Amino acid sequence: MKREFRFIIIGILATIVACSPSEKQEKERFRLFWPNSKGDYGFKDIKVHGLKNKNEVRGNHLRVYVNPRVEGDKVIGDRPSAKFVRSKKGVNVPADALSHQMVAAFAHVNRLKKLSSKWLSKKITSPNFILFHKNFSGGDGRKSRNNAHFVSSLDSMVLVPQTKKSKIPTALNAGVIAHEFFHSIFAETIGKLHEEYEKISGFIVWPKENLDSTESDTLVEEYIETEIDDEVLDQIKPDPRDFDPNDLEIRKMNSLMLSSMNEGFADIWGWIYSGDTNYFEKSFPHQSTQRQIKIANRGLIGHGSHLHLVRNFQLRELKTSWYTSGNRYANLVFSVADLYQKGKLLIDDESTKSWKETQVFVASWILETLKDISKEAAIHAQMGKMELFSDGALLYSLLAKLNEEKASESLCKILVGGETFFLNDFPSELDEQCSSVARRVSRRPGRGS
Amino acid sequence: MSFRVQICPLFLFLLLLLFVGPTSAAETYLGLGISARLERETESRDTVDAIVPYFFEAGVGEGKWRFMGELLYYNDKTSESFVEIELTHYEMNLLGKYHPWREVSSYLPIFGAGIGFIQENVETRIGGEVDRVEGDVEPVFIGSVGFLSTFSESNPIGFGLDIRALYSESFDPEVEFDIGGRINFIF
Ligand SMILES: [Zn+2]
């Protein structure tokens, strides 16, 4: 009897020794629903860099919060507690639905920071927060669903619940995350200009709320409803250049143009990050028609087309026009990038480019465009007067990238085959280079060289 | 996991052999139980959530000592924005318990310690695709304090309550608590 119990005790002790934990394994790989280079999703073991604490989903410049409070410009929330099961191969498998989404969004944003820094030769650290929020609204009391947001004042990407079934949940959609991510690059480049402009000239470039919550419906709606009514619209003169420099309309036009660029370029960022031109449709099939970036060149923004948009769209839908007019920018950048990749951009250059080269080409082009607009605005500010920004900046920065080489006929067709730009601001060099391509609309001379 | 875990099942087998065929003086019993295991909520580390495992146990008792093996199971399904994950948890525990004041009253505390093995599987469903991953076997160390009503051949049904602390490197934090109730039958 006693002897048997001794055996049992010895048995338990031996088992404890045999089964006690051994050395810790590397735990940096995660099983995630992740896209391949073509944008097809499947379960893969993904190395997640920059994760200092996997359970808190926390890195040096990136934290995740679930339903945090917001006080002023501060995000206040509890640290999350993500759960994982370690597979036999030592991979961390998220053990609940929220953990999977938190880690995937973290992994995408961290990758975007790394890649964007490389593409732009400039350290990108924003955004610092990813918020999963079920009560987020633009302020109208309606809770946002089936969407993603970027709130620059909070330095936060906000992911809200999905209620409509789609192929890929928003938090796992590489392109959608990259779209929101771009807004932080935009806010950093253009947001600084905004402050400077305000400081120097006392002018308001566009309502601050518009920038701070780029996709906040209510703020935009209020702005539109109070500041652009039908009467004002009727008074809008046909040529934006004839505006009184102090006219409120200039602010509105600038705001509209910048917001359109912000959305259009963000859609492009989604593409260069994911390698997928259809990423939008995978999460938002119900509103994807206006967001196609890969469509046959349909011409650039027509003369005064923003005004048409303002007139033609229901006021409430004006925000939609950011995406619609922004989509023209996206189409242009995509078509040019496509030529670049195929080696058809220049007359004398026929070498195809790698995807990496294409990403750098597109990203740096966009950044140069934003910088160009910033510079232009700084000059306005110094002169103490306000003028319309020119989206011709997109062409000037492209011209600079051509390095004095001649544009190919295909490029000319894209640039001048359609209608003219918003401001008729077309680089005269391009005009000369593309003289053989028929133009549909006569235009004023641009800024020159 | 290293060599030690490779030989772990062998020792488990030997240990189980020791439980088989106890002598006439020992009581052999079976038990069923349910418990509440406290875990931090995924949304916030500062709030706790209870998972409810079910378990089956078999043991022998001799005087102030009890030795038991337990099989424990739970299943946790979560769904958020069309990401669906089902976690299945299996746990096998071996515990020794000591009841220092058994003669005084069965309602005085009984202390226990043991080791267990956790194996968890995850099934993830996203966008019409399914992924099933088997987790590695993770050891867990257990300390417990509880109450156990005396039961014998003349009084063949007993009840118990256990508060346990579980330690495993796979937990976050590494210690978790569990409160379990059980009903035991002597046979
Ligand atoms: Zn956007």
mmCIF file of C-alpha atoms in Angstrom, chain A residues 108-312:
data_model
loop_
_atom_site.group_PDB
_atom_site.id
_atom_site.type_symbol
_atom_site.label_atom_id
_atom_site.label_comp_id
_atom_site.label_asym_id
_atom_site.label_seq_id
_atom_site.Cartn_x
_atom_site.Cartn_y
_atom_site.Cartn_z
ATOM 1 C CA HIS A 108 0.223 45.674 -42.710
ATOM 2 C CA VAL A 109 0.730 49.116 -41.161
ATOM 3 C CA ASN A 110 4.205 48.222 -39.965
ATOM 4 C CA ARG A 111 5.104 46.924 -43.403
ATOM 5 C CA LEU A 112 3.671 50.035 -45.007
ATOM 6 C CA LYS A 113 5.852 52.203 -42.791
ATOM 7 C CA LYS A 114 8.934 50.261 -43.802
ATOM 8 C CA LEU A 115 8.129 50.162 -47.513
ATOM 9 C CA SER A 116 6.928 53.763 -47.735
ATOM 10 C CA SER A 117 10.082 54.940 -45.970
ATOM 11 C CA LYS A 118 12.102 53.048 -48.559
ATOM 12 C CA TRP A 119 10.087 54.329 -51.515
ATOM 13 C CA LEU A 120 10.179 57.935 -50.353
ATOM 14 C CA SER A 121 13.717 57.883 -48.856
ATOM 15 C CA LYS A 122 12.205 59.448 -45.773
ATOM 16 C CA LYS A 123 11.287 58.000 -42.407
ATOM 17 C CA ILE A 124 7.548 57.493 -42.064
ATOM 18 C CA THR A 125 6.403 56.872 -38.481
ATOM 19 C CA SER A 126 2.701 57.771 -38.650
ATOM 20 C CA PRO A 127 0.132 56.579 -37.865
ATOM 21 C CA ASN A 128 0.899 55.610 -34.292
ATOM 22 C CA PHE A 129 -2.453 54.025 -33.557
ATOM 23 C CA ILE A 130 -4.827 51.529 -35.044
ATOM 24 C CA LEU A 131 -8.246 51.775 -33.452
ATOM 25 C CA PHE A 132 -10.841 49.055 -33.743
ATOM 26 C CA HIS A 133 -13.964 50.992 -32.935
ATOM 27 C CA LYS A 134 -17.579 49.949 -32.942
ATOM 28 C CA ASN A 135 -18.856 53.392 -31.930
ATOM 29 C CA PHE A 136 -16.909 55.568 -34.312
ATOM 30 C CA SER A 137 -18.921 58.161 -36.157
ATOM 31 C CA GLY A 138 -18.160 61.299 -38.072
ATOM 32 C CA GLY A 139 -20.148 63.160 -35.453
ATOM 33 C CA ASP A 140 -23.615 62.726 -36.890
ATOM 34 C CA GLY A 141 -24.575 60.106 -34.350
ATOM 35 C CA ARG A 142 -24.604 57.363 -36.947
ATOM 36 C CA LYS A 143 -22.093 54.649 -36.263
ATOM 37 C CA SER A 144 -19.711 54.014 -39.110
ATOM 38 C CA ARG A 145 -19.870 50.522 -40.619
ATOM 39 C CA ASN A 146 -18.191 48.768 -43.542
ATOM 40 C CA ASN A 147 -15.546 51.434 -43.803
ATOM 41 C CA ALA A 148 -12.116 52.507 -42.661
ATOM 42 C CA HIS A 149 -11.006 55.959 -41.631
ATOM 43 C CA PHE A 150 -7.978 58.020 -40.963
ATOM 44 C CA VAL A 151 -8.113 60.727 -38.315
ATOM 45 C CA SER A 152 -5.012 62.858 -38.542
ATOM 46 C CA SER A 153 -5.590 64.782 -35.312
ATOM 47 C CA LEU A 154 -5.493 61.458 -33.482
ATOM 48 C CA ASP A 155 -2.728 60.046 -35.683
ATOM 49 C CA SER A 156 -5.006 57.031 -35.948
ATOM 50 C CA MET A 157 -6.324 54.613 -38.474
ATOM 51 C CA VAL A 158 -9.852 53.627 -37.470
ATOM 52 C CA LEU A 159 -11.327 50.282 -38.463
ATOM 53 C CA VAL A 160 -15.031 49.805 -37.894
ATOM 54 C CA PRO A 161 -17.128 46.623 -37.897
ATOM 55 C CA GLN A 162 -18.175 45.037 -41.129
ATOM 56 C CA THR A 163 -21.841 44.174 -41.380
ATOM 57 C CA LYS A 164 -22.026 43.445 -45.108
ATOM 58 C CA LYS A 165 -20.441 40.237 -46.183
ATOM 59 C CA SER A 166 -17.495 40.610 -48.521
ATOM 60 C CA LYS A 167 -14.564 38.531 -49.729
ATOM 61 C CA ILE A 168 -12.044 40.179 -47.414
ATOM 62 C CA PRO A 169 -12.770 41.879 -44.085
ATOM 63 C CA THR A 170 -11.530 45.479 -44.088
ATOM 64 C CA ALA A 171 -8.908 44.966 -41.388
ATOM 65 C CA LEU A 172 -7.286 42.234 -43.479
ATOM 66 C CA ASN A 173 -7.481 44.053 -46.808
ATOM 67 C CA ALA A 174 -3.930 45.152 -47.648
ATOM 68 C CA GLY A 175 -5.103 47.717 -50.200
ATOM 69 C CA VAL A 176 -7.686 49.310 -47.913
ATOM 70 C CA ILE A 177 -5.166 49.556 -45.065
ATOM 71 C CA ALA A 178 -2.662 51.136 -47.474
ATOM 72 C CA HIS A 179 -5.321 53.594 -48.670
ATOM 73 C CA GLU A 180 -5.887 54.815 -45.108
ATOM 74 C CA PHE A 181 -2.171 54.754 -44.459
ATOM 75 C CA PHE A 182 -1.583 57.150 -47.339
ATOM 76 C CA HIS A 183 -3.816 59.745 -45.668
ATOM 77 C CA SER A 184 -1.192 60.031 -42.939
ATOM 78 C CA ILE A 185 1.512 60.743 -45.535
ATOM 79 C CA PHE A 186 -0.769 63.305 -47.125
ATOM 80 C CA ALA A 187 -1.623 64.896 -43.786
ATOM 81 C CA GLU A 188 2.037 65.134 -42.924
ATOM 82 C CA THR A 189 3.049 66.712 -46.236
ATOM 83 C CA ILE A 190 0.047 68.951 -46.788
ATOM 84 C CA GLY A 191 -0.951 69.351 -43.160
ATOM 85 C CA LYS A 192 2.268 71.207 -42.397
ATOM 86 C CA LEU A 193 1.586 73.505 -45.278
ATOM 87 C CA HIS A 194 -1.815 74.177 -43.838
ATOM 88 C CA GLU A 195 -0.401 75.383 -40.526
ATOM 89 C CA GLU A 196 2.250 77.453 -42.245
ATOM 90 C CA TYR A 197 -0.251 79.044 -44.523
ATOM 91 C CA GLU A 198 -2.500 79.889 -41.664
ATOM 92 C CA LYS A 199 0.349 81.295 -39.605
ATOM 93 C CA ILE A 200 1.827 83.513 -42.284
ATOM 94 C CA SER A 201 -1.172 84.836 -44.032
ATOM 95 C CA GLY A 202 -3.993 84.333 -41.647
ATOM 96 C CA PHE A 203 -5.871 82.672 -44.452
ATOM 97 C CA ILE A 204 -7.633 79.435 -44.041
ATOM 98 C CA VAL A 205 -6.760 77.167 -46.906
ATOM 99 C CA TRP A 206 -9.663 74.914 -46.291
ATOM 100 C CA PRO A 207 -11.665 74.099 -43.226
ATOM 101 C CA LYS A 208 -9.464 72.406 -40.726
ATOM 102 C CA GLU A 209 -12.088 69.793 -39.972
ATOM 103 C CA ASN A 210 -11.920 68.752 -43.568
ATOM 104 C CA LEU A 211 -8.327 67.764 -43.205
ATOM 105 C CA ASP A 212 -8.483 66.463 -39.708
ATOM 106 C CA SER A 213 -11.160 63.997 -40.441
ATOM 107 C CA THR A 214 -10.766 63.483 -44.117
ATOM 108 C CA GLU A 215 -13.613 61.051 -44.284
ATOM 109 C CA SER A 216 -15.877 62.427 -41.657
ATOM 110 C CA ASP A 217 -19.270 62.719 -43.314
ATOM 111 C CA THR A 218 -20.907 65.111 -40.942
ATOM 112 C CA LEU A 219 -18.197 67.670 -40.809
ATOM 113 C CA VAL A 220 -18.122 67.785 -44.551
ATOM 114 C CA GLU A 221 -21.863 67.881 -44.885
ATOM 115 C CA GLU A 222 -22.154 70.709 -42.412
ATOM 116 C CA TYR A 223 -19.503 72.610 -44.232
ATOM 117 C CA ILE A 224 -21.191 72.145 -47.528
ATOM 118 C CA GLU A 225 -24.629 72.894 -46.269
ATOM 119 C CA THR A 226 -23.633 76.070 -44.535
ATOM 120 C CA GLU A 227 -21.121 77.355 -46.999
ATOM 121 C CA ILE A 228 -22.112 76.196 -50.436
ATOM 122 C CA ASP A 229 -25.784 76.689 -51.057
ATOM 123 C CA ASP A 230 -27.461 76.761 -54.429
ATOM 124 C CA GLU A 231 -27.297 80.499 -54.626
ATOM 125 C CA VAL A 232 -23.562 80.471 -54.184
ATOM 126 C CA LEU A 233 -23.216 77.713 -56.723
ATOM 127 C CA ASP A 234 -25.041 79.789 -59.283
ATOM 128 C CA GLN A 235 -22.606 82.582 -58.746
ATOM 129 C CA ILE A 236 -19.565 80.425 -59.374
ATOM 130 C CA LYS A 237 -17.806 81.900 -62.345
ATOM 131 C CA PRO A 238 -16.925 79.663 -65.235
ATOM 132 C CA ASP A 239 -13.163 80.081 -65.006
ATOM 133 C CA PRO A 240 -11.650 79.505 -61.596
ATOM 134 C CA ARG A 241 -8.784 81.828 -62.445
ATOM 135 C CA ASP A 242 -11.156 84.738 -62.376
ATOM 136 C CA PHE A 243 -11.947 84.294 -58.736
ATOM 137 C CA ASP A 244 -11.258 87.056 -56.306
ATOM 138 C CA PRO A 245 -8.167 85.909 -54.423
ATOM 139 C CA ASN A 246 -9.911 86.447 -51.135
ATOM 140 C CA ASP A 247 -13.001 84.675 -52.266
ATOM 141 C CA LEU A 248 -14.225 81.897 -50.093
ATOM 142 C CA GLU A 249 -14.745 79.908 -53.258
ATOM 143 C CA ILE A 250 -11.006 79.577 -53.669
ATOM 144 C CA ARG A 251 -10.802 77.864 -50.350
ATOM 145 C CA LYS A 252 -13.550 75.547 -51.375
ATOM 146 C CA MET A 253 -11.934 74.770 -54.681
ATOM 147 C CA ASN A 254 -8.564 74.186 -53.073
ATOM 148 C CA SER A 255 -10.186 72.012 -50.494
ATOM 149 C CA LEU A 256 -12.000 70.029 -53.136
ATOM 150 C CA MET A 257 -8.890 69.573 -55.262
ATOM 151 C CA LEU A 258 -6.714 68.531 -52.339
ATOM 152 C CA SER A 259 -9.345 66.168 -50.988
ATOM 153 C CA SER A 260 -9.681 64.615 -54.438
ATOM 154 C CA MET A 261 -5.930 64.165 -54.717
ATOM 155 C CA ASN A 262 -5.867 62.746 -51.209
ATOM 156 C CA GLU A 263 -8.433 60.083 -52.141
ATOM 157 C CA GLY A 264 -7.094 59.380 -55.620
ATOM 158 C CA PHE A 265 -3.498 58.982 -54.478
ATOM 159 C CA ALA A 266 -4.641 56.920 -51.503
ATOM 160 C CA ASP A 267 -6.317 54.502 -53.916
ATOM 161 C CA ILE A 268 -3.004 54.324 -55.807
ATOM 162 C CA TRP A 269 -1.126 53.619 -52.567
ATOM 163 C CA GLY A 270 -3.497 50.719 -52.014
ATOM 164 C CA TRP A 271 -2.495 49.391 -55.409
ATOM 165 C CA ILE A 272 1.290 49.797 -55.122
ATOM 166 C CA TYR A 273 1.256 48.153 -51.703
ATOM 167 C CA SER A 274 -1.024 45.255 -52.556
ATOM 168 C CA GLY A 275 -0.123 44.804 -56.228
ATOM 169 C CA ASP A 276 -3.853 44.436 -56.732
ATOM 170 C CA THR A 277 -6.019 46.788 -58.795
ATOM 171 C CA ASN A 278 -9.241 45.248 -57.490
ATOM 172 C CA TYR A 279 -8.587 45.388 -53.775
ATOM 173 C CA PHE A 280 -11.374 47.854 -53.157
ATOM 174 C CA GLU A 281 -14.027 45.557 -54.561
ATOM 175 C CA LYS A 282 -12.949 42.732 -52.254
ATOM 176 C CA SER A 283 -14.200 44.580 -49.196
ATOM 177 C CA PHE A 284 -16.688 47.048 -50.651
ATOM 178 C CA PRO A 285 -18.375 45.397 -53.627
ATOM 179 C CA HIS A 286 -21.383 47.714 -53.291
ATOM 180 C CA GLN A 287 -19.433 50.912 -54.028
ATOM 181 C CA SER A 288 -16.559 49.840 -56.186
ATOM 182 C CA THR A 289 -17.586 51.238 -59.578
ATOM 183 C CA GLN A 290 -16.309 54.744 -58.905
ATOM 184 C CA ARG A 291 -13.041 53.444 -57.510
ATOM 185 C CA GLN A 292 -11.601 51.393 -60.380
ATOM 186 C CA ILE A 293 -8.036 52.493 -60.912
ATOM 187 C CA LYS A 294 -7.369 50.289 -63.897
ATOM 188 C CA ILE A 295 -9.626 51.545 -66.650
ATOM 189 C CA ALA A 296 -8.862 52.724 -70.133
ATOM 190 C CA ASN A 297 -7.689 56.290 -70.115
ATOM 191 C CA ARG A 298 -10.791 58.412 -69.958
ATOM 192 C CA GLY A 299 -9.008 61.710 -70.001
ATOM 193 C CA LEU A 300 -7.965 63.976 -67.240
ATOM 194 C CA ILE A 301 -10.152 66.158 -65.164
ATOM 195 C CA GLY A 302 -11.970 68.356 -67.603
ATOM 196 C CA HIS A 303 -11.825 72.094 -67.565
ATOM 197 C CA GLY A 304 -13.787 73.287 -64.600
ATOM 198 C CA SER A 305 -14.984 69.790 -63.952
ATOM 199 C CA HIS A 306 -14.894 70.318 -60.218
ATOM 200 C CA LEU A 307 -17.468 72.968 -60.739
ATOM 201 C CA HIS A 308 -19.542 70.548 -62.719
ATOM 202 C CA LEU A 309 -19.228 68.092 -59.928
ATOM 203 C CA VAL A 310 -20.304 70.654 -57.417
ATOM 204 C CA ARG A 311 -23.281 71.526 -59.588
ATOM 205 C CA ASN A 312 -24.243 68.089 -60.701
#
